Amino acid sequence: MIGTFVKLFGTAALAAAVFVSGDATAQTSADWATPVAPFKIGENLYYVGSSDLTAYLFVSKAGLMVLDGGEAATGRQVVANIRTLGFDPAQVKILLNTHQHYDHAAGLAEIRKAAPGAKLYASAADGPIIAAGGKGDPFLKGKAYEYEPVPVAKTLRDGETVTLGGWTLTAHVTGGHTAGCTTWTFPVTVAGKVRQGLVHCSSSVLPGYRLGKTETYPGITAAYEKSFATWKALPCEVFLGSHGRFFGMDAKAKALAAGKADAFVDQAGCKAFYAQQEAVFRAELRKQNP
Ligand SMILES: [Zn+2]
């Protein structure tokens, strides 16, 4: 299983490198949705997404929780991956999301078909857009960005926790990329040690986003500013995100398969990522507001 994963993943990573400029733009490709075999990140925490569109499975005696569904096709892979790991997708009780863009939210409806009782918890700004199937985004407009809606069962406030079984996840509303972009933190045991896990939403400034004097949506600039302050302060030992390329998933998965049980523990990588992302944001802000 792991051998197949590395083989598939090595190819996908090269293709995924093309998409460094931003996510959820028109430059979609099957390359970021290449199926990969699921793998274990930590105790009761599994990777169930595609080559780049991530999805995370949280296992507990009280049921399962899934964070993000990728595209519609990814969502179907997520269901298959849950089965491959030996769990019953119908046991998914809670669906979570980083943000409402189709490449992270379209798969949620697919997962819910296998788990009709699953309840979606989402932020106040992004939840209504998921419930409207992608309609209402201030920038990504048109059929290409729409998907099957999922109703929101619970609206999450910034700092609110979600618990299931032994899991406690904290929702941090880190707007900018979308107004309700949500970064998740949680304690997780990796290689016998309790670590602070973090799933980064997205800090990408999409090509065409307006910052400063003219804004893509009111408050986007201040939202990014606030989010960078939050991100830099959050504990981040097990560094994860909504795209595999954010945290170098390819190389880490290979290291994991080669026996490095704590391959995803990368505090320095997380800090460096946020520094680089903030520099990109500030350069774009200066460029648009000379
Ligand atoms: Zn996005």
PDB file of N, CA and C in Angstrom, residues 68-168:
ATOM      1  N   ASP A  68     -12.268  18.553   5.323  1.00  0.00           N
ATOM      2  CA  ASP A  68     -12.163  18.838   3.886  1.00  0.00           C
ATOM      3  C   ASP A  68     -12.472  17.619   3.005  1.00  0.00           C
ATOM      4  N   GLY A  69     -13.021  17.938   1.832  1.00  0.00           N
ATOM      5  CA  GLY A  69     -13.437  16.873   0.923  1.00  0.00           C
ATOM      6  C   GLY A  69     -12.816  16.947  -0.458  1.00  0.00           C
ATOM      7  N   GLY A  70     -11.988  17.980  -0.712  1.00  0.00           N
ATOM      8  CA  GLY A  70     -11.412  18.145  -2.041  1.00  0.00           C
ATOM      9  C   GLY A  70     -12.492  18.431  -3.078  1.00  0.00           C
ATOM     10  N   GLU A  71     -12.183  18.157  -4.324  1.00  0.00           N
ATOM     11  CA  GLU A  71     -13.168  18.267  -5.400  1.00  0.00           C
ATOM     12  C   GLU A  71     -14.166  17.113  -5.252  1.00  0.00           C
ATOM     13  N   ALA A  72     -15.202  17.105  -6.105  1.00  0.00           N
ATOM     14  CA  ALA A  72     -16.191  16.018  -6.030  1.00  0.00           C
ATOM     15  C   ALA A  72     -15.516  14.650  -6.184  1.00  0.00           C
ATOM     16  N   ALA A  73     -14.619  14.543  -7.160  1.00  0.00           N
ATOM     17  CA  ALA A  73     -13.933  13.258  -7.378  1.00  0.00           C
ATOM     18  C   ALA A  73     -13.081  12.883  -6.165  1.00  0.00           C
ATOM     19  N   THR A  74     -12.464  13.898  -5.542  1.00  0.00           N
ATOM     20  CA  THR A  74     -11.664  13.642  -4.341  1.00  0.00           C
ATOM     21  C   THR A  74     -12.556  13.099  -3.227  1.00  0.00           C
ATOM     22  N   GLY A  75     -13.757  13.676  -3.111  1.00  0.00           N
ATOM     23  CA  GLY A  75     -14.691  13.236  -2.076  1.00  0.00           C
ATOM     24  C   GLY A  75     -14.987  11.745  -2.191  1.00  0.00           C
ATOM     25  N   ARG A  76     -15.125  11.276  -3.441  1.00  0.00           N
ATOM     26  CA  ARG A  76     -15.367   9.841  -3.653  1.00  0.00           C
ATOM     27  C   ARG A  76     -14.119   9.029  -3.279  1.00  0.00           C
ATOM     28  N   GLN A  77     -12.942   9.593  -3.557  1.00  0.00           N
ATOM     29  CA  GLN A  77     -11.696   8.926  -3.131  1.00  0.00           C
ATOM     30  C   GLN A  77     -11.605   8.868  -1.608  1.00  0.00           C
ATOM     31  N   VAL A  78     -12.032   9.946  -0.954  1.00  0.00           N
ATOM     32  CA  VAL A  78     -11.985  10.000   0.514  1.00  0.00           C
ATOM     33  C   VAL A  78     -12.809   8.846   1.095  1.00  0.00           C
ATOM     34  N   VAL A  79     -14.003   8.649   0.541  1.00  0.00           N
ATOM     35  CA  VAL A  79     -14.878   7.557   1.010  1.00  0.00           C
ATOM     36  C   VAL A  79     -14.182   6.206   0.809  1.00  0.00           C
ATOM     37  N   ALA A  80     -13.603   6.023  -0.376  1.00  0.00           N
ATOM     38  CA  ALA A  80     -12.895   4.761  -0.659  1.00  0.00           C
ATOM     39  C   ALA A  80     -11.702   4.587   0.273  1.00  0.00           C
ATOM     40  N   ASN A  81     -10.984   5.679   0.532  1.00  0.00           N
ATOM     41  CA  ASN A  81      -9.814   5.608   1.418  1.00  0.00           C
ATOM     42  C   ASN A  81     -10.213   5.249   2.851  1.00  0.00           C
ATOM     43  N   ILE A  82     -11.343   5.770   3.301  1.00  0.00           N
ATOM     44  CA  ILE A  82     -11.820   5.444   4.659  1.00  0.00           C
ATOM     45  C   ILE A  82     -12.077   3.938   4.739  1.00  0.00           C
ATOM     46  N   ARG A  83     -12.683   3.387   3.672  1.00  0.00           N
ATOM     47  CA  ARG A  83     -12.940   1.931   3.632  1.00  0.00           C
ATOM     48  C   ARG A  83     -11.626   1.158   3.601  1.00  0.00           C
ATOM     49  N   THR A  84     -10.677   1.628   2.780  1.00  0.00           N
ATOM     50  CA  THR A  84      -9.368   0.960   2.674  1.00  0.00           C
ATOM     51  C   THR A  84      -8.691   0.856   4.043  1.00  0.00           C
ATOM     52  N   LEU A  85      -8.875   1.893   4.856  1.00  0.00           N
ATOM     53  CA  LEU A  85      -8.258   1.901   6.191  1.00  0.00           C
ATOM     54  C   LEU A  85      -8.997   0.981   7.170  1.00  0.00           C
ATOM     55  N   GLY A  86     -10.153   0.466   6.739  1.00  0.00           N
ATOM     56  CA  GLY A  86     -10.900  -0.457   7.587  1.00  0.00           C
ATOM     57  C   GLY A  86     -11.988   0.189   8.415  1.00  0.00           C
ATOM     58  N   PHE A  87     -12.318   1.446   8.104  1.00  0.00           N
ATOM     59  CA  PHE A  87     -13.389   2.131   8.830  1.00  0.00           C
ATOM     60  C   PHE A  87     -14.631   2.227   7.942  1.00  0.00           C
ATOM     61  N   ASP A  88     -15.767   2.460   8.602  1.00  0.00           N
ATOM     62  CA  ASP A  88     -17.041   2.540   7.890  1.00  0.00           C
ATOM     63  C   ASP A  88     -17.375   4.010   7.638  1.00  0.00           C
ATOM     64  N   PRO A  89     -17.418   4.434   6.379  1.00  0.00           N
ATOM     65  CA  PRO A  89     -17.714   5.852   6.082  1.00  0.00           C
ATOM     66  C   PRO A  89     -19.044   6.330   6.675  1.00  0.00           C
ATOM     67  N   ALA A  90     -19.975   5.389   6.865  1.00  0.00           N
ATOM     68  CA  ALA A  90     -21.277   5.768   7.448  1.00  0.00           C
ATOM     69  C   ALA A  90     -21.124   6.273   8.884  1.00  0.00           C
ATOM     70  N   GLN A  91     -19.948   5.996   9.485  1.00  0.00           N
ATOM     71  CA  GLN A  91     -19.684   6.435  10.859  1.00  0.00           C
ATOM     72  C   GLN A  91     -19.145   7.876  10.933  1.00  0.00           C
ATOM     73  N   VAL A  92     -19.039   8.543   9.783  1.00  0.00           N
ATOM     74  CA  VAL A  92     -18.620   9.957   9.807  1.00  0.00           C
ATOM     75  C   VAL A  92     -19.753  10.776  10.430  1.00  0.00           C
ATOM     76  N   LYS A  93     -19.469  11.382  11.575  1.00  0.00           N
ATOM     77  CA  LYS A  93     -20.487  12.149  12.308  1.00  0.00           C
ATOM     78  C   LYS A  93     -20.385  13.644  12.009  1.00  0.00           C
ATOM     79  N   ILE A  94     -19.158  14.107  11.817  1.00  0.00           N
ATOM     80  CA  ILE A  94     -18.936  15.548  11.646  1.00  0.00           C
ATOM     81  C   ILE A  94     -18.055  15.800  10.424  1.00  0.00           C
ATOM     82  N   LEU A  95     -18.480  16.755   9.603  1.00  0.00           N
ATOM     83  CA  LEU A  95     -17.673  17.222   8.474  1.00  0.00           C
ATOM     84  C   LEU A  95     -17.175  18.628   8.792  1.00  0.00           C
ATOM     85  N   LEU A  96     -15.890  18.838   8.603  1.00  0.00           N
ATOM     86  CA  LEU A  96     -15.294  20.156   8.819  1.00  0.00           C
ATOM     87  C   LEU A  96     -14.676  20.625   7.510  1.00  0.00           C
ATOM     88  N   ASN A  97     -14.271  21.903   7.468  1.00  0.00           N
ATOM     89  CA  ASN A  97     -13.795  22.470   6.206  1.00  0.00           C
ATOM     90  C   ASN A  97     -12.784  23.581   6.515  1.00  0.00           C
ATOM     91  N   THR A  98     -11.797  23.700   5.621  1.00  0.00           N
ATOM     92  CA  THR A  98     -10.896  24.846   5.747  1.00  0.00           C
ATOM     93  C   THR A  98     -11.527  26.068   5.077  1.00  0.00           C
ATOM     94  N   HIS A  99     -11.966  25.913   3.814  1.00  0.00           N
ATOM     95  CA  HIS A  99     -12.669  27.028   3.173  1.00  0.00           C
ATOM     96  C   HIS A  99     -13.569  26.570   2.040  1.00  0.00           C
ATOM     97  N   GLN A 100     -14.461  27.488   1.652  1.00  0.00           N
ATOM     98  CA  GLN A 100     -15.577  27.133   0.772  1.00  0.00           C
ATOM     99  C   GLN A 100     -15.215  26.943  -0.694  1.00  0.00           C
ATOM    100  N   HIS A 101     -13.982  27.191  -1.120  1.00  0.00           N
ATOM    101  CA  HIS A 101     -13.630  26.984  -2.530  1.00  0.00           C
ATOM    102  C   HIS A 101     -13.887  25.532  -2.928  1.00  0.00           C
ATOM    103  N   TYR A 102     -14.280  25.359  -4.200  1.00  0.00           N
ATOM    104  CA  TYR A 102     -14.731  24.037  -4.678  1.00  0.00           C
ATOM    105  C   TYR A 102     -13.679  22.945  -4.496  1.00  0.00           C
ATOM    106  N   ASP A 103     -12.394  23.339  -4.538  1.00  0.00           N
ATOM    107  CA  ASP A 103     -11.362  22.294  -4.459  1.00  0.00           C
ATOM    108  C   ASP A 103     -11.162  21.763  -3.034  1.00  0.00           C
ATOM    109  N   HIS A 104     -11.930  22.310  -2.083  1.00  0.00           N
ATOM    110  CA  HIS A 104     -11.893  21.795  -0.698  1.00  0.00           C
ATOM    111  C   HIS A 104     -13.278  21.431  -0.186  1.00  0.00           C
ATOM    112  N   ALA A 105     -14.318  21.974  -0.845  1.00  0.00           N
ATOM    113  CA  ALA A 105     -15.679  21.807  -0.317  1.00  0.00           C
ATOM    114  C   ALA A 105     -16.597  20.955  -1.198  1.00  0.00           C
ATOM    115  N   ALA A 106     -16.266  20.808  -2.496  1.00  0.00           N
ATOM    116  CA  ALA A 106     -17.166  20.053  -3.383  1.00  0.00           C
ATOM    117  C   ALA A 106     -17.280  18.590  -2.956  1.00  0.00           C
ATOM    118  N   GLY A 107     -16.217  18.043  -2.411  1.00  0.00           N
ATOM    119  CA  GLY A 107     -16.223  16.634  -2.006  1.00  0.00           C
ATOM    120  C   GLY A 107     -17.059  16.351  -0.768  1.00  0.00           C
ATOM    121  N   LEU A 108     -17.419  17.399  -0.026  1.00  0.00           N
ATOM    122  CA  LEU A 108     -18.178  17.188   1.217  1.00  0.00           C
ATOM    123  C   LEU A 108     -19.516  16.503   0.927  1.00  0.00           C
ATOM    124  N   ALA A 109     -20.175  16.913  -0.179  1.00  0.00           N
ATOM    125  CA  ALA A 109     -21.470  16.306  -0.544  1.00  0.00           C
ATOM    126  C   ALA A 109     -21.301  14.822  -0.866  1.00  0.00           C
ATOM    127  N   GLU A 110     -20.175  14.479  -1.481  1.00  0.00           N
ATOM    128  CA  GLU A 110     -19.904  13.069  -1.813  1.00  0.00           C
ATOM    129  C   GLU A 110     -19.726  12.246  -0.539  1.00  0.00           C
ATOM    130  N   ILE A 111     -19.021  12.804   0.430  1.00  0.00           N
ATOM    131  CA  ILE A 111     -18.806  12.093   1.700  1.00  0.00           C
ATOM    132  C   ILE A 111     -20.151  11.912   2.412  1.00  0.00           C
ATOM    133  N   ARG A 112     -20.971  12.951   2.316  1.00  0.00           N
ATOM    134  CA  ARG A 112     -22.259  12.911   3.008  1.00  0.00           C
ATOM    135  C   ARG A 112     -23.204  11.862   2.390  1.00  0.00           C
ATOM    136  N   LYS A 113     -22.999  11.549   1.116  1.00  0.00           N
ATOM    137  CA  LYS A 113     -23.811  10.486   0.496  1.00  0.00           C
ATOM    138  C   LYS A 113     -23.523   9.144   1.168  1.00  0.00           C
ATOM    139  N   ALA A 114     -22.266   8.961   1.598  1.00  0.00           N
ATOM    140  CA  ALA A 114     -21.891   7.720   2.289  1.00  0.00           C
ATOM    141  C   ALA A 114     -22.186   7.802   3.785  1.00  0.00           C
ATOM    142  N   ALA A 115     -22.403   9.028   4.263  1.00  0.00           N
ATOM    143  CA  ALA A 115     -22.651   9.266   5.694  1.00  0.00           C
ATOM    144  C   ALA A 115     -23.781  10.288   5.823  1.00  0.00           C
ATOM    145  N   PRO A 116     -25.019   9.850   5.528  1.00  0.00           N
ATOM    146  CA  PRO A 116     -26.136  10.815   5.489  1.00  0.00           C
ATOM    147  C   PRO A 116     -26.365  11.531   6.819  1.00  0.00           C
ATOM    148  N   GLY A 117     -25.894  10.945   7.908  1.00  0.00           N
ATOM    149  CA  GLY A 117     -26.090  11.582   9.216  1.00  0.00           C
ATOM    150  C   GLY A 117     -25.002  12.586   9.573  1.00  0.00           C
ATOM    151  N   ALA A 118     -23.987  12.714   8.712  1.00  0.00           N
ATOM    152  CA  ALA A 118     -22.868  13.617   9.030  1.00  0.00           C
ATOM    153  C   ALA A 118     -23.320  15.070   9.021  1.00  0.00           C
ATOM    154  N   LYS A 119     -22.862  15.805  10.016  1.00  0.00           N
ATOM    155  CA  LYS A 119     -23.251  17.216  10.147  1.00  0.00           C
ATOM    156  C   LYS A 119     -22.064  18.107   9.804  1.00  0.00           C
ATOM    157  N   LEU A 120     -22.316  19.100   8.954  1.00  0.00           N
ATOM    158  CA  LEU A 120     -21.264  20.045   8.577  1.00  0.00           C
ATOM    159  C   LEU A 120     -21.215  21.210   9.557  1.00  0.00           C
ATOM    160  N   TYR A 121     -20.038  21.443  10.118  1.00  0.00           N
ATOM    161  CA  TYR A 121     -19.787  22.615  10.951  1.00  0.00           C
ATOM    162  C   TYR A 121     -18.898  23.557  10.126  1.00  0.00           C
ATOM    163  N   ALA A 122     -19.297  24.820  10.016  1.00  0.00           N
ATOM    164  CA  ALA A 122     -18.507  25.744   9.194  1.00  0.00           C
ATOM    165  C   ALA A 122     -18.603  27.162   9.748  1.00  0.00           C
ATOM    166  N   SER A 123     -17.689  27.997   9.319  1.00  0.00           N
ATOM    167  CA  SER A 123     -17.627  29.385   9.815  1.00  0.00           C
ATOM    168  C   SER A 123     -18.802  30.211   9.282  1.00  0.00           C
ATOM    169  N   ALA A 124     -19.052  31.336   9.939  1.00  0.00           N
ATOM    170  CA  ALA A 124     -20.200  32.185   9.585  1.00  0.00           C
ATOM    171  C   ALA A 124     -20.066  32.749   8.173  1.00  0.00           C
ATOM    172  N   ALA A 125     -18.854  33.021   7.728  1.00  0.00           N
ATOM    173  CA  ALA A 125     -18.675  33.625   6.406  1.00  0.00           C
ATOM    174  C   ALA A 125     -18.635  32.579   5.294  1.00  0.00           C
ATOM    175  N   ASP A 126     -18.017  31.432   5.542  1.00  0.00           N
ATOM    176  CA  ASP A 126     -17.876  30.421   4.485  1.00  0.00           C
ATOM    177  C   ASP A 126     -19.044  29.439   4.446  1.00  0.00           C
ATOM    178  N   GLY A 127     -19.668  29.190   5.595  1.00  0.00           N
ATOM    179  CA  GLY A 127     -20.761  28.218   5.667  1.00  0.00           C
ATOM    180  C   GLY A 127     -21.884  28.480   4.670  1.00  0.00           C
ATOM    181  N   PRO A 128     -22.400  29.712   4.597  1.00  0.00           N
ATOM    182  CA  PRO A 128     -23.502  29.980   3.660  1.00  0.00           C
ATOM    183  C   PRO A 128     -23.119  29.743   2.202  1.00  0.00           C
ATOM    184  N   ILE A 129     -21.843  29.902   1.867  1.00  0.00           N
ATOM    185  CA  ILE A 129     -21.411  29.674   0.478  1.00  0.00           C
ATOM    186  C   ILE A 129     -21.368  28.166   0.185  1.00  0.00           C
ATOM    187  N   ILE A 130     -20.963  27.364   1.168  1.00  0.00           N
ATOM    188  CA  ILE A 130     -21.018  25.899   0.993  1.00  0.00           C
ATOM    189  C   ILE A 130     -22.479  25.458   0.874  1.00  0.00           C
ATOM    190  N   ALA A 131     -23.329  26.066   1.694  1.00  0.00           N
ATOM    191  CA  ALA A 131     -24.763  25.729   1.664  1.00  0.00           C
ATOM    192  C   ALA A 131     -25.411  26.165   0.347  1.00  0.00           C
ATOM    193  N   ALA A 132     -24.757  27.087  -0.353  1.00  0.00           N
ATOM    194  CA  ALA A 132     -25.256  27.549  -1.664  1.00  0.00           C
ATOM    195  C   ALA A 132     -24.446  26.929  -2.805  1.00  0.00           C
ATOM    196  N   GLY A 133     -23.660  25.917  -2.496  1.00  0.00           N
ATOM    197  CA  GLY A 133     -22.907  25.212  -3.541  1.00  0.00           C
ATOM    198  C   GLY A 133     -21.883  26.071  -4.255  1.00  0.00           C
ATOM    199  N   GLY A 134     -21.218  26.955  -3.502  1.00  0.00           N
ATOM    200  CA  GLY A 134     -20.150  27.769  -4.080  1.00  0.00           C
ATOM    201  C   GLY A 134     -20.626  29.117  -4.601  1.00  0.00           C
ATOM    202  N   LYS A 135     -21.932  29.321  -4.645  1.00  0.00           N
ATOM    203  CA  LYS A 135     -22.451  30.617  -5.109  1.00  0.00           C
ATOM    204  C   LYS A 135     -22.279  31.649  -3.998  1.00  0.00           C
ATOM    205  N   GLY A 136     -21.869  32.860  -4.391  1.00  0.00           N
ATOM    206  CA  GLY A 136     -21.728  33.937  -3.418  1.00  0.00           C
ATOM    207  C   GLY A 136     -20.287  34.296  -3.123  1.00  0.00           C
ATOM    208  N   ASP A 137     -19.339  33.573  -3.709  1.00  0.00           N
ATOM    209  CA  ASP A 137     -17.942  33.962  -3.546  1.00  0.00           C
ATOM    210  C   ASP A 137     -17.725  35.281  -4.280  1.00  0.00           C
ATOM    211  N   PRO A 138     -17.013  36.231  -3.647  1.00  0.00           N
ATOM    212  CA  PRO A 138     -16.857  37.543  -4.287  1.00  0.00           C
ATOM    213  C   PRO A 138     -15.938  37.544  -5.513  1.00  0.00           C
ATOM    214  N   PHE A 139     -15.202  36.488  -5.738  1.00  0.00           N
ATOM    215  CA  PHE A 139     -14.182  36.489  -6.793  1.00  0.00           C
ATOM    216  C   PHE A 139     -14.357  35.326  -7.773  1.00  0.00           C
ATOM    217  N   LEU A 140     -14.534  34.129  -7.265  1.00  0.00           N
ATOM    218  CA  LEU A 140     -14.677  32.951  -8.128  1.00  0.00           C
ATOM    219  C   LEU A 140     -16.148  32.778  -8.484  1.00  0.00           C
ATOM    220  N   LYS A 141     -16.494  33.304  -9.658  1.00  0.00           N
ATOM    221  CA  LYS A 141     -17.897  33.290 -10.069  1.00  0.00           C
ATOM    222  C   LYS A 141     -18.086  32.441 -11.320  1.00  0.00           C
ATOM    223  N   GLY A 142     -19.192  31.718 -11.359  1.00  0.00           N
ATOM    224  CA  GLY A 142     -19.524  30.930 -12.552  1.00  0.00           C
ATOM    225  C   GLY A 142     -19.600  29.445 -12.243  1.00  0.00           C
ATOM    226  N   LYS A 143     -20.154  28.748 -13.215  1.00  0.00           N
ATOM    227  CA  LYS A 143     -20.436  27.305 -13.068  1.00  0.00           C
ATOM    228  C   LYS A 143     -19.208  26.485 -12.663  1.00  0.00           C
ATOM    229  N   ALA A 144     -18.034  26.876 -13.179  1.00  0.00           N
ATOM    230  CA  ALA A 144     -16.825  26.092 -12.931  1.00  0.00           C
ATOM    231  C   ALA A 144     -16.502  25.992 -11.445  1.00  0.00           C
ATOM    232  N   TYR A 145     -17.006  26.960 -10.662  1.00  0.00           N
ATOM    233  CA  TYR A 145     -16.668  27.000  -9.240  1.00  0.00           C
ATOM    234  C   TYR A 145     -17.810  26.523  -8.351  1.00  0.00           C
ATOM    235  N   GLU A 146     -18.916  26.087  -9.009  1.00  0.00           N
ATOM    236  CA  GLU A 146     -20.079  25.663  -8.221  1.00  0.00           C
ATOM    237  C   GLU A 146     -20.058  24.155  -7.996  1.00  0.00           C
ATOM    238  N   TYR A 147     -20.756  23.747  -6.958  1.00  0.00           N
ATOM    239  CA  TYR A 147     -20.754  22.330  -6.596  1.00  0.00           C
ATOM    240  C   TYR A 147     -22.030  21.982  -5.840  1.00  0.00           C
ATOM    241  N   GLU A 148     -22.178  20.708  -5.523  1.00  0.00           N
ATOM    242  CA  GLU A 148     -23.372  20.255  -4.801  1.00  0.00           C
ATOM    243  C   GLU A 148     -23.366  20.822  -3.379  1.00  0.00           C
ATOM    244  N   PRO A 149     -24.429  21.532  -3.007  1.00  0.00           N
ATOM    245  CA  PRO A 149     -24.446  22.169  -1.684  1.00  0.00           C
ATOM    246  C   PRO A 149     -24.548  21.165  -0.540  1.00  0.00           C
ATOM    247  N   VAL A 150     -24.070  21.576   0.613  1.00  0.00           N
ATOM    248  CA  VAL A 150     -24.261  20.823   1.856  1.00  0.00           C
ATOM    249  C   VAL A 150     -24.786  21.809   2.900  1.00  0.00           C
ATOM    250  N   PRO A 151     -25.887  21.491   3.560  1.00  0.00           N
ATOM    251  CA  PRO A 151     -26.400  22.413   4.587  1.00  0.00           C
ATOM    252  C   PRO A 151     -25.470  22.471   5.796  1.00  0.00           C
ATOM    253  N   VAL A 152     -25.436  23.622   6.414  1.00  0.00           N
ATOM    254  CA  VAL A 152     -24.583  23.802   7.602  1.00  0.00           C
ATOM    255  C   VAL A 152     -25.414  23.502   8.853  1.00  0.00           C
ATOM    256  N   ALA A 153     -24.954  22.548   9.650  1.00  0.00           N
ATOM    257  CA  ALA A 153     -25.684  22.164  10.868  1.00  0.00           C
ATOM    258  C   ALA A 153     -25.303  23.060  12.038  1.00  0.00           C
ATOM    259  N   LYS A 154     -24.065  23.574  11.996  1.00  0.00           N
ATOM    260  CA  LYS A 154     -23.600  24.400  13.122  1.00  0.00           C
ATOM    261  C   LYS A 154     -22.612  25.441  12.622  1.00  0.00           C
ATOM    262  N   THR A 155     -22.830  26.683  13.021  1.00  0.00           N
ATOM    263  CA  THR A 155     -21.921  27.769  12.642  1.00  0.00           C
ATOM    264  C   THR A 155     -20.882  27.958  13.734  1.00  0.00           C
ATOM    265  N   LEU A 156     -19.619  27.954  13.325  1.00  0.00           N
ATOM    266  CA  LEU A 156     -18.509  28.031  14.284  1.00  0.00           C
ATOM    267  C   LEU A 156     -18.014  29.458  14.451  1.00  0.00           C
ATOM    268  N   ARG A 157     -17.820  29.846  15.690  1.00  0.00           N
ATOM    269  CA  ARG A 157     -17.191  31.131  15.993  1.00  0.00           C
ATOM    270  C   ARG A 157     -15.681  30.946  16.024  1.00  0.00           C
ATOM    271  N   ASP A 158     -14.962  32.059  15.862  1.00  0.00           N
ATOM    272  CA  ASP A 158     -13.508  32.035  16.009  1.00  0.00           C
ATOM    273  C   ASP A 158     -13.159  31.551  17.421  1.00  0.00           C
ATOM    274  N   GLY A 159     -12.315  30.549  17.505  1.00  0.00           N
ATOM    275  CA  GLY A 159     -11.876  30.034  18.805  1.00  0.00           C
ATOM    276  C   GLY A 159     -12.751  28.930  19.368  1.00  0.00           C
ATOM    277  N   GLU A 160     -13.852  28.624  18.691  1.00  0.00           N
ATOM    278  CA  GLU A 160     -14.748  27.571  19.175  1.00  0.00           C
ATOM    279  C   GLU A 160     -14.102  26.196  18.984  1.00  0.00           C
ATOM    280  N   THR A 161     -14.415  25.286  19.896  1.00  0.00           N
ATOM    281  CA  THR A 161     -13.856  23.938  19.774  1.00  0.00           C
ATOM    282  C   THR A 161     -14.919  22.952  19.299  1.00  0.00           C
ATOM    283  N   VAL A 162     -14.436  21.938  18.610  1.00  0.00           N
ATOM    284  CA  VAL A 162     -15.280  20.831  18.156  1.00  0.00           C
ATOM    285  C   VAL A 162     -14.730  19.582  18.825  1.00  0.00           C
ATOM    286  N   THR A 163     -15.585  18.834  19.507  1.00  0.00           N
ATOM    287  CA  THR A 163     -15.110  17.623  20.172  1.00  0.00           C
ATOM    288  C   THR A 163     -15.861  16.406  19.649  1.00  0.00           C
ATOM    289  N   LEU A 164     -15.149  15.305  19.558  1.00  0.00           N
ATOM    290  CA  LEU A 164     -15.750  14.010  19.230  1.00  0.00           C
ATOM    291  C   LEU A 164     -14.820  12.933  19.785  1.00  0.00           C
ATOM    292  N   GLY A 165     -15.394  12.027  20.596  1.00  0.00           N
ATOM    293  CA  GLY A 165     -14.546  11.024  21.223  1.00  0.00           C
ATOM    294  C   GLY A 165     -13.453  11.728  21.999  1.00  0.00           C
ATOM    295  N   GLY A 166     -12.214  11.355  21.774  1.00  0.00           N
ATOM    296  CA  GLY A 166     -11.101  11.996  22.481  1.00  0.00           C
ATOM    297  C   GLY A 166     -10.543  13.225  21.775  1.00  0.00           C
ATOM    298  N   TRP A 167     -11.137  13.602  20.652  1.00  0.00           N
ATOM    299  CA  TRP A 167     -10.594  14.710  19.862  1.00  0.00           C
ATOM    300  C   TRP A 167     -11.150  16.062  20.296  1.00  0.00           C
ATOM    301  N   THR A 168     -10.289  17.067  20.345  1.00  0.00           N
ATOM    302  CA  THR A 168     -10.725  18.456  20.517  1.00  0.00           C
ATOM    303  C   THR A 168      -9.992  19.297  19.480  1.00  0.00           C
TER     304      THR A 168
END
